[in-house]
XYZ file of C-alpha atoms in Angstrom:
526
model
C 9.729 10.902 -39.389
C 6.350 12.965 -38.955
C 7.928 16.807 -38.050
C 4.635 17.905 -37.233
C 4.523 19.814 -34.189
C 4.907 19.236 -30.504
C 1.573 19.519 -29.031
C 1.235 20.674 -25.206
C -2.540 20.545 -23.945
C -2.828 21.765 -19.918
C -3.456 24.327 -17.839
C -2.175 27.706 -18.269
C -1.239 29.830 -15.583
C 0.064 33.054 -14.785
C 3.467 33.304 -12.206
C 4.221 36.153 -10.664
C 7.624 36.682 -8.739
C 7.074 39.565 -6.643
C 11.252 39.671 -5.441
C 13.011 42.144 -2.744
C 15.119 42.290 0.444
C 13.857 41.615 4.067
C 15.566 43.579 7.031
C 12.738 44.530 9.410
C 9.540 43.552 10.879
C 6.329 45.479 10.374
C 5.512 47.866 13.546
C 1.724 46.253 13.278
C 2.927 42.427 12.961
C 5.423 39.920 13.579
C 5.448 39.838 9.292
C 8.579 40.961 7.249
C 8.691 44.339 5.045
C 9.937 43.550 1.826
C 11.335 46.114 -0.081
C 10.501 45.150 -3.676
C 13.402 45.224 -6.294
C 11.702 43.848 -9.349
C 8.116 42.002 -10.408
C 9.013 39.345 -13.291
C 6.026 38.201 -14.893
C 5.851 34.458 -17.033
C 3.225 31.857 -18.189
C 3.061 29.031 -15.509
C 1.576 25.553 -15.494
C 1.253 24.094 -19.089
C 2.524 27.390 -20.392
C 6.097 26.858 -18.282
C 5.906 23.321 -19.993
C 5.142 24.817 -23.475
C 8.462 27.058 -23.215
C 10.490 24.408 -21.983
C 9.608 22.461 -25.126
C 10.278 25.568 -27.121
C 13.808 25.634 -25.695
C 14.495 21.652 -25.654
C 13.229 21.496 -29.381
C 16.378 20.185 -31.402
C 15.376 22.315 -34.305
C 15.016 25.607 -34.767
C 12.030 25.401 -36.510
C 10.093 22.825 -34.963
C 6.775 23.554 -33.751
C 5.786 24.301 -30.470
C 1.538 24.611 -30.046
C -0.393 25.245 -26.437
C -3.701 24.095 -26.382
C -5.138 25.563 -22.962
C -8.096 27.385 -22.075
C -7.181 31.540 -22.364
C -9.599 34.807 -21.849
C -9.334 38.051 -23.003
C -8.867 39.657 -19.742
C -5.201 41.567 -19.019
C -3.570 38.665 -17.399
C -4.356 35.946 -19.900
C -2.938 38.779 -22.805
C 0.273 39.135 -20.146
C 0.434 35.436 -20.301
C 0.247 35.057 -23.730
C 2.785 37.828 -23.558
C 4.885 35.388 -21.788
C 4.730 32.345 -23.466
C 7.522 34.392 -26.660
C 7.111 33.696 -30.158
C 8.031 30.218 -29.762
C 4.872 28.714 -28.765
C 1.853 28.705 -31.006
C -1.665 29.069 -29.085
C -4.629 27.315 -29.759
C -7.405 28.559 -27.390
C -10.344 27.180 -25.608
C -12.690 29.122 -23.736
C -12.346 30.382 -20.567
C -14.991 30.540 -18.220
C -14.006 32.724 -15.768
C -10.005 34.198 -15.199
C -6.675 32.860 -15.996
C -5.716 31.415 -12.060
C -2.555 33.557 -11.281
C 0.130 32.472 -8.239
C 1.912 35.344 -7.065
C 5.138 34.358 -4.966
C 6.524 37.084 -2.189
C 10.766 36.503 -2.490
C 13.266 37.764 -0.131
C 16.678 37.332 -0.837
C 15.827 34.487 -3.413
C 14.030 32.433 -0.822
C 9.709 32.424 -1.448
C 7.953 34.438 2.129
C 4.232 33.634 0.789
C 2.247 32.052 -2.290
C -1.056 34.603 -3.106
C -3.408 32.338 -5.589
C -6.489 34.218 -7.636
C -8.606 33.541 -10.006
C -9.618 30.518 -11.362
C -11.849 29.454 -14.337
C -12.395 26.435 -15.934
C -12.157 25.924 -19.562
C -15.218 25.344 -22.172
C -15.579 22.353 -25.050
C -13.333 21.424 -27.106
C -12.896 23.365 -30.355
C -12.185 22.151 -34.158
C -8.962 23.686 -34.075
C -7.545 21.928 -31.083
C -8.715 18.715 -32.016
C -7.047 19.114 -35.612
C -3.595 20.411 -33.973
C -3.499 17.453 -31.644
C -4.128 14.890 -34.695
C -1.459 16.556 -36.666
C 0.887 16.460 -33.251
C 4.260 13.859 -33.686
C 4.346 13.656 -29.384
C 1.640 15.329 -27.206
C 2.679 16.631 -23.748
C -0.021 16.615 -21.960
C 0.084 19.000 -18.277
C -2.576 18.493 -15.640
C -2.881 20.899 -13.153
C -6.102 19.567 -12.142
C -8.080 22.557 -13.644
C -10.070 20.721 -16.688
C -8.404 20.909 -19.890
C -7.077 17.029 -20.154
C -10.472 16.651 -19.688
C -12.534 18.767 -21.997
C -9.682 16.931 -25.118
C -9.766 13.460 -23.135
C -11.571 11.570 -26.290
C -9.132 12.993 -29.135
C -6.519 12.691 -26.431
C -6.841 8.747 -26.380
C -7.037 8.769 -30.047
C -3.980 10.407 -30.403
C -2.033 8.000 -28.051
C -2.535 4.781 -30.004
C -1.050 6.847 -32.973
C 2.210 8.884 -31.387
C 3.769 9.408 -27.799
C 1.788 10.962 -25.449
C 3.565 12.230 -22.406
C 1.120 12.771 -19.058
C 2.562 14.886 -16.140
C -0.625 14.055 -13.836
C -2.551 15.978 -11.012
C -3.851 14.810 -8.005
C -6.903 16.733 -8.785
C -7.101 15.815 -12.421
C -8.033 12.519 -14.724
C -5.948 9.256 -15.004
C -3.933 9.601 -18.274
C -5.569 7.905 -21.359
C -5.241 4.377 -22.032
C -2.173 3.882 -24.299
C -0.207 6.890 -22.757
C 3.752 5.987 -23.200
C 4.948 7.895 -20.207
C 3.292 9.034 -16.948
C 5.192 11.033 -15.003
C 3.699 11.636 -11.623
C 6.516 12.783 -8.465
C 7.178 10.273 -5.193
C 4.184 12.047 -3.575
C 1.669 11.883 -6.619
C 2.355 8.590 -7.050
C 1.855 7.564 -3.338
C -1.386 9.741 -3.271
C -3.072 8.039 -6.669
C -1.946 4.559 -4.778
C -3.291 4.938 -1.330
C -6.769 3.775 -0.548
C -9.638 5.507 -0.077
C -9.359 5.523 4.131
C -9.148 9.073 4.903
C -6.326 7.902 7.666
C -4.346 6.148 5.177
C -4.304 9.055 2.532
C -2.935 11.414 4.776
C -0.532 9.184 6.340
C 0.920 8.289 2.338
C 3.915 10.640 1.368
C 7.214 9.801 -0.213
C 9.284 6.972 0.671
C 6.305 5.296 2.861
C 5.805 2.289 3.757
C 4.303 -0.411 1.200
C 0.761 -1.431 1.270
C -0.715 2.104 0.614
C -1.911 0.708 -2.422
C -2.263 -1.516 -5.079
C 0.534 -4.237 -6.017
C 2.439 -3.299 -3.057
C 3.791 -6.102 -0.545
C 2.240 -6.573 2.567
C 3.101 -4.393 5.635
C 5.823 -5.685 8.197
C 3.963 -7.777 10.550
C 1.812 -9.548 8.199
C 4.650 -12.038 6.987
C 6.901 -9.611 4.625
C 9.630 -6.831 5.992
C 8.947 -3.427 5.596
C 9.858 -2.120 1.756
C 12.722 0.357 1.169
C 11.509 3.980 0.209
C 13.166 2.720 -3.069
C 11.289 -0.297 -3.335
C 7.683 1.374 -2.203
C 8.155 3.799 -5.179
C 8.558 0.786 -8.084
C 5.764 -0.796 -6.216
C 3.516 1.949 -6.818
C 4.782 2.798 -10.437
C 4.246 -0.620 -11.249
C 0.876 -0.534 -9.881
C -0.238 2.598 -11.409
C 1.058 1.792 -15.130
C -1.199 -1.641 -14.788
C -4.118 0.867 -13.604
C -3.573 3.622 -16.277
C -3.224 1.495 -19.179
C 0.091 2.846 -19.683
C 3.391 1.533 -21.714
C 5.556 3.357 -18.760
C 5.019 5.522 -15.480
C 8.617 7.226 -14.223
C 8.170 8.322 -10.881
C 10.373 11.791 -9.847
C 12.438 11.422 -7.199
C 13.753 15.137 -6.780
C 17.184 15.339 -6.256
C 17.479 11.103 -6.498
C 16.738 10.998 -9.912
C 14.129 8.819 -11.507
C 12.392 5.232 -11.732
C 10.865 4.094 -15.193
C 8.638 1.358 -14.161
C 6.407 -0.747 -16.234
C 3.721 -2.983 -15.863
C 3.770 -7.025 -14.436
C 7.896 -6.290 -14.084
C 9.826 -6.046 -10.513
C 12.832 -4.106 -11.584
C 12.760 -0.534 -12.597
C 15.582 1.659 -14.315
C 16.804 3.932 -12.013
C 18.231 7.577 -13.353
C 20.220 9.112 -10.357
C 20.696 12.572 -10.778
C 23.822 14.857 -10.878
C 23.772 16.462 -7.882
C 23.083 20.165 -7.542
C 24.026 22.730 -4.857
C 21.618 25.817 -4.658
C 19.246 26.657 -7.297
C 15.585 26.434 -7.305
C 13.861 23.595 -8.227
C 10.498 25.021 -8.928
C 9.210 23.778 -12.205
C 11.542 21.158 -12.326
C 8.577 18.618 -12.415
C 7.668 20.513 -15.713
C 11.224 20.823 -17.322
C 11.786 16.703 -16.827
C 8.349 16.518 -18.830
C 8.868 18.567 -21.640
C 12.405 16.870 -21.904
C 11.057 13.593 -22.025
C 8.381 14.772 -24.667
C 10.828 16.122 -27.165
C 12.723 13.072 -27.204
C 10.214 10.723 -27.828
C 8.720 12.966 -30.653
C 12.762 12.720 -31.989
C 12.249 8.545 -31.664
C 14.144 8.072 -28.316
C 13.787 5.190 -26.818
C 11.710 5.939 -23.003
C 15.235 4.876 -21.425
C 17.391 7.129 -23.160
C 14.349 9.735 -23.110
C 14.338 9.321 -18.897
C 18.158 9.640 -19.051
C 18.329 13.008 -20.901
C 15.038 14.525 -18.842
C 17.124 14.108 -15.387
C 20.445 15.827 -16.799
C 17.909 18.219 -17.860
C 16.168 18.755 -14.659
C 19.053 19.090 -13.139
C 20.906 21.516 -14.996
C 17.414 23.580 -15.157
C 17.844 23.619 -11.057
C 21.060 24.940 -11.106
C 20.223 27.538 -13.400
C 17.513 28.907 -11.257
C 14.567 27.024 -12.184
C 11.313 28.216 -13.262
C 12.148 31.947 -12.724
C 15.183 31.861 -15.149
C 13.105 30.992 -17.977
C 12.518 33.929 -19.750
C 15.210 36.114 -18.360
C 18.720 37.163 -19.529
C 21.499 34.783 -18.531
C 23.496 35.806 -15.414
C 27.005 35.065 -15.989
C 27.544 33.959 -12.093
C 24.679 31.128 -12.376
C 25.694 27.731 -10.514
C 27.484 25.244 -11.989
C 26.643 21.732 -12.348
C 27.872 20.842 -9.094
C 30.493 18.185 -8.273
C 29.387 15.450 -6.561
C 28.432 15.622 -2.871
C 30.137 13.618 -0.082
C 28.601 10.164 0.777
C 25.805 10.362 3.255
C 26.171 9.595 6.670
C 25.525 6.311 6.399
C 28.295 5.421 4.416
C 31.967 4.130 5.383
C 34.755 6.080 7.503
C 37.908 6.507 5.915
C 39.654 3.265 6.051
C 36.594 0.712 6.010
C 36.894 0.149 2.729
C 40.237 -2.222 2.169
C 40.457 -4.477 -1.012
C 41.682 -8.028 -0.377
C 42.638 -10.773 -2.480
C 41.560 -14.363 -3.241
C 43.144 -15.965 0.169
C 41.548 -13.618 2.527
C 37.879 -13.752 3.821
C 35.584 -16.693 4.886
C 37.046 -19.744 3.362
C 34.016 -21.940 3.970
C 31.672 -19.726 1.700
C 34.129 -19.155 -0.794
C 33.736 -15.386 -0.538
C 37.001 -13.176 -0.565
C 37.423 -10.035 0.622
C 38.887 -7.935 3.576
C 36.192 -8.700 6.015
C 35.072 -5.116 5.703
C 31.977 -5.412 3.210
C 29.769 -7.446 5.667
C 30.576 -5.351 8.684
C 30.310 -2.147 6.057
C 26.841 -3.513 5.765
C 25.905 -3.753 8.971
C 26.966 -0.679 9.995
C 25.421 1.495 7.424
C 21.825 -0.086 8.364
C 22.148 0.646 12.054
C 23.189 4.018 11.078
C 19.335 4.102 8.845
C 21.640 3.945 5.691
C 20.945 2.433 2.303
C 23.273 -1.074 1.350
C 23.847 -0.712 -2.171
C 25.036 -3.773 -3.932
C 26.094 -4.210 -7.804
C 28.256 -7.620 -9.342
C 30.041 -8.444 -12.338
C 33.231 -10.179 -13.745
C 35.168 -6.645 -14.180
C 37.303 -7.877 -16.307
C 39.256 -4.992 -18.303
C 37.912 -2.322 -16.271
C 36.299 0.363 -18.879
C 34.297 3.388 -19.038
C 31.012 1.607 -19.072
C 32.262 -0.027 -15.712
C 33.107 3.377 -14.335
C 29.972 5.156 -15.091
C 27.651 2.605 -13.883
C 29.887 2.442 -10.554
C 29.691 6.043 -10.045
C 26.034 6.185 -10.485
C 25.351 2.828 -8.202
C 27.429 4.950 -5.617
C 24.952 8.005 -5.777
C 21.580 5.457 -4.954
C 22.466 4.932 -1.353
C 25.595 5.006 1.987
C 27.608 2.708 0.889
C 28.604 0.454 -2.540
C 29.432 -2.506 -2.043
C 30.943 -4.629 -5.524
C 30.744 -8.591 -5.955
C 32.593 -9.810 -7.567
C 33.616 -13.002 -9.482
C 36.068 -15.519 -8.537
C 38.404 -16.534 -11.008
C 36.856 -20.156 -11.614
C 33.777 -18.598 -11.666
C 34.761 -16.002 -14.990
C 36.042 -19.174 -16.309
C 32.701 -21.156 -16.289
C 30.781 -18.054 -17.335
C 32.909 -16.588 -20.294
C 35.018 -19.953 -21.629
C 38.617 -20.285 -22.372
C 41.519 -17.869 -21.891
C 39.603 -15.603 -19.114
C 39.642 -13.895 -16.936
C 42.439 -11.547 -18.867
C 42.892 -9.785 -15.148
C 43.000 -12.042 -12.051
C 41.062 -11.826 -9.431
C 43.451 -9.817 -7.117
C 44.424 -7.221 -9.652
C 40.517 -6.740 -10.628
C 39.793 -5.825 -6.844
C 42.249 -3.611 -6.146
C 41.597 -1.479 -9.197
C 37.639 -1.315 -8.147
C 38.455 -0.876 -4.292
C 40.787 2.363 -5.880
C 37.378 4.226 -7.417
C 36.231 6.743 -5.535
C 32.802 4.969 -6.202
C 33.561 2.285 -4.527
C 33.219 1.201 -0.833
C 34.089 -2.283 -0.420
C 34.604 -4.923 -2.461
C 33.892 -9.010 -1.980
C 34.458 -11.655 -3.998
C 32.245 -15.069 -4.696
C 33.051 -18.645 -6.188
C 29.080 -19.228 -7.871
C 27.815 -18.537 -11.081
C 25.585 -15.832 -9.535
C 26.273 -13.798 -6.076
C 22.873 -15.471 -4.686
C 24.625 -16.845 -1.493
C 26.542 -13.594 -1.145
C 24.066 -11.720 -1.580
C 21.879 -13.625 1.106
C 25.033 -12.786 3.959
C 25.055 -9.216 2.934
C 21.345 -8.503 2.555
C 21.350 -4.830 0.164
C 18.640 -2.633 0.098
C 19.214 -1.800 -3.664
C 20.736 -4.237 -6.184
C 22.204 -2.682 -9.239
C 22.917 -4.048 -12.895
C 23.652 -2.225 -15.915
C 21.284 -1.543 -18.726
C 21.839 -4.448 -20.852
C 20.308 -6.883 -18.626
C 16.807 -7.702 -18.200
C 16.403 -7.546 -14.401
C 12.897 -9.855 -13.980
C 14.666 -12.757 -14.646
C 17.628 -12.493 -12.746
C 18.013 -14.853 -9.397
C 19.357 -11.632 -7.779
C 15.412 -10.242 -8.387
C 13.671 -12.758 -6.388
C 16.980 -13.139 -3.449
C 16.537 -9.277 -3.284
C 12.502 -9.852 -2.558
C 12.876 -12.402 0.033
C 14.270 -9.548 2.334
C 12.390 -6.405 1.270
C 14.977 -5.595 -1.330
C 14.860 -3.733 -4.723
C 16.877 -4.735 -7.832
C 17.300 -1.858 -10.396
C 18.706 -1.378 -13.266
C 21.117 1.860 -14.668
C 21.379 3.258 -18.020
C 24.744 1.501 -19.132
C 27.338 3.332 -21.595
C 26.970 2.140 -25.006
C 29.549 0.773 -27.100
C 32.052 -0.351 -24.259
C 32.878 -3.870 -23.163
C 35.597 -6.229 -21.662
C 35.031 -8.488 -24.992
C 35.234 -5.382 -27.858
C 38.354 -4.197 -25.577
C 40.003 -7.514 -26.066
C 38.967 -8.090 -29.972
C 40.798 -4.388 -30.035
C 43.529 -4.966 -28.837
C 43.964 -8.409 -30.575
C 43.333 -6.912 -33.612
C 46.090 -4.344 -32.899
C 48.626 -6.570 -31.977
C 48.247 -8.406 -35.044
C 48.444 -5.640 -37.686
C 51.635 -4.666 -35.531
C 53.163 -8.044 -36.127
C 56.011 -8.622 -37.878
C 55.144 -11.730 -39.547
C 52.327 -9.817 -41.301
């Protein structure tokens, strides 16, 4: 594998945490008097990005290198300062100062953001363009202040050769053609799709409704109904990776997680994220980035890099975010948090009762305790998100539980299909199911996970799925989504199917060549 270093080219900035109690009100103005208890100083922008690398790097002495544009002047030396002895700088010039952002805390919680300076950074130099065709991966952070521009030729050089990660700005480039991961946030990515229409750009944010830009559905009223927040935000990754000329865009979803999207395909990978109480999230954009940087340079796959950037994130959160980096560890930091109750959306206690194979609507073959279809209803009048997955569970196993739990975390309510007896027999041949079908729903109604559970007689859930309508079908990582009947059911109505990382190694059929195996070394005729 090529060890050469870890390349981040961006905008370096200077953060300034100006941090102190509040207790009065100034005698001139309604404004607050903070008494300041400490100043912390630390690179921001690309330089935040450059650390984080530093810190994610799986050896010790793999190299970290900044390319940004840096003066002379005393806050680009304090930011140099700041960026440790991890990170190797390779200057550009500077015309003009370092832009510093100076945030006012009281009590941990930001009063006022103070923003100076502000150059812009000269031509590229020899030594930057050698660095970044030595690089293994190449992180590059736009803050929309010129450097992805002034490398942008060597830059899509580079990306036909090794990864090249591209945390974009609003008020920066498009990433080069051949970039393996963009990674704008919900809002970015609504912003780059929205037209041109002054009205329609401001009216674009998170979660919006489709047709703000390219390859999304049409609006409801002109023959389709209205998209899921879910299903806008795969529109518009989709879009934006056919636009780009990138392999991948994942689209940050905060404290939801992430969607890897790709080009010309209708069903994302969706990373929820553990959940986190307190913390601050700022830089968090920046931590998933460098994550998902230092394991493509260590040959990840983009899945499995997306999957280790959110646990990432997340932990960085609940450490304190951007203003822990740097600092001594505080032995009362938060916790990864446990999970948080369901939203309010989902079921009371009690609306979630297992059945068995007699009960339910005879004439559809479905069987169940009546409770998943009204479940359904009631979590959309409530504004909730339906959340749907299916499968024979068969030998319920780790793998099972893990993509449960993290189907639960998308939306209100889970809801599990799954199938009949007969059906298992068609699909997986002689001598299954091992667990009947009354046995296999209790044991999934029993997860905390899990909200309701249904049966169905088919193949596939499709005429299920049509009487329960979900926002958000789920399957597990080793299926490829595009071509699943499920995909297009879930379209007719404005629904999303996604996919989950699934839990390597486990299965009903390597549980049951196990314990076959077992019980025949334990014979006594052998």
């Amino acid at each position: 594998m090529n060890r050469g270093p870890i390349v981040v080219v961006g905008d370096l900035l200077l953060d300034e945490d100006i941090e102190g109690t509040a207790d009065r009100l100034a005698p001139d103005a309604p404004a607050p008097v903070v008494d300041v208890t400490c100043v912390r100083r630390r690179a921001g922008g690309a330089g935040l990005a450059a650390r984080l690398v530093a810190e994610l790097a799986a050896r010790p002495g793999d190299e970290v290198v900044l390319v940004a544009a840096l003066g002379t002047d005393a806050d680009g030396a304090a930011a140099r300062r700041a960026l440790g002895d991890r990170v190797r700088v390779v200057p550009l010039p500077l015309h003009g100062t370092l832009p510093v952002k100076t945030r006012v805390l009281a009590g941990g919680r930001p009063l006022v953001r103070l923003d100076r300076g502000g150059g812009r950074p000269g031509a590229a130099t020899a030594a930057a363009e050698a660095v970044l065709r030595s690089a293994r991966a190449v992180l590059v952070s736009d803050y929309g202040r010129g450097t992805a521009d002034a490398l942008r030729p060597v830059l899509a050089a580079v990306a036909r050769r090794v990864p090249v990660v591209w945390d974009p700005h609003p008020r920066g480039g498009p990433p080069v053609p051949g970039t393996r991961l963009a990674t704008p946030n919900a809002g970015e990515a609504a912003a780059f799709t929205a037209p041109p229409h002054p009205a329609s750009v401001l009216s674009a944010g998170p979660g919006s409704a489709p047709g703000h830009g390219p390859g999304s559905p049409p609006v409801s009223g002109q023959g389709s109904p209205p998209a899921t927040p879910l299903r806008a935000h795969a529109d518009r990754g989709t879009a934006l990776a056919e636009r780009w000329g990138a392999a991948q865009v994942v689209v940050t979803l905060g404290a939801e997680g992430a969607l890897l999207t790709r080009a010309g395909s209708g069903a994302p990978l969706l990373v929820p994220a553990p959940r986190v109480t307190g913390g601050d999230p700022c830089g968090a954009g920046d931590c998933f980035a460098a994550a998902v940087t230092v394991a493509l340079g260590e040959g990840a796959l983009p899945e499995e890099a997306v999957e280790r950037a959110v646990a990432e994130a997340a932990a960085f959160v609940a450490a304190g975010g951007a203003s822990a980096v740097g600092e001594p560890a505080d032995d009362d930091a938060s916790p990864r948090a446990p999970a948080a109750p369901r939203g309010s959306g989902g079921p009371a206690p009690g609306d979630a009762l297992s059945g068995d194979a007699s009960s339910g609507d005879a004439s559809s073959g479905d069987a169940s305790s009546g409770d998943a279809f009204a479940l359904a209803r009631r979590t959309r009048a409530r504004g909730g998100t339906v959340v749907a997955t299916g499968g024979c569970f068969d030998l319920l196993h780790a793998g099972h539980v893990g993509l449960l739990e993290r189907a639960g975390r998308i939306g209100d309510c889970l809801i599990v299909c799954v199938n009949s007896d007969a059906s298992v027999a068609r699909l997986k041949g002689p001598g299954r199911p091992l667990t009947p079908l009354a046995d296999r729903m209790r044991v999934l109604d029993a997860l905390g996970s899990v909200d309701a559970v249904v049966a169905f007689d088919e193949d596939t859930p499709e005429r299920l799925l049509d009487r329960l309508r979900p926002d958000v079908w789920v399957k597990g990582g080793d299926y490829t989504a595009d071509g699943l009947p499920e995909t297009a059911a879930l379209r007719r109505w404005g629904g999303q199917t996604v996919v989950l990382p699934y839990l390597d190694g486990r299965s009903t059929s390597s549980l049951a060549h196990r314990a076959a195996r077992a019980a025949a070394a334990g014979s006594p005729d052998r």
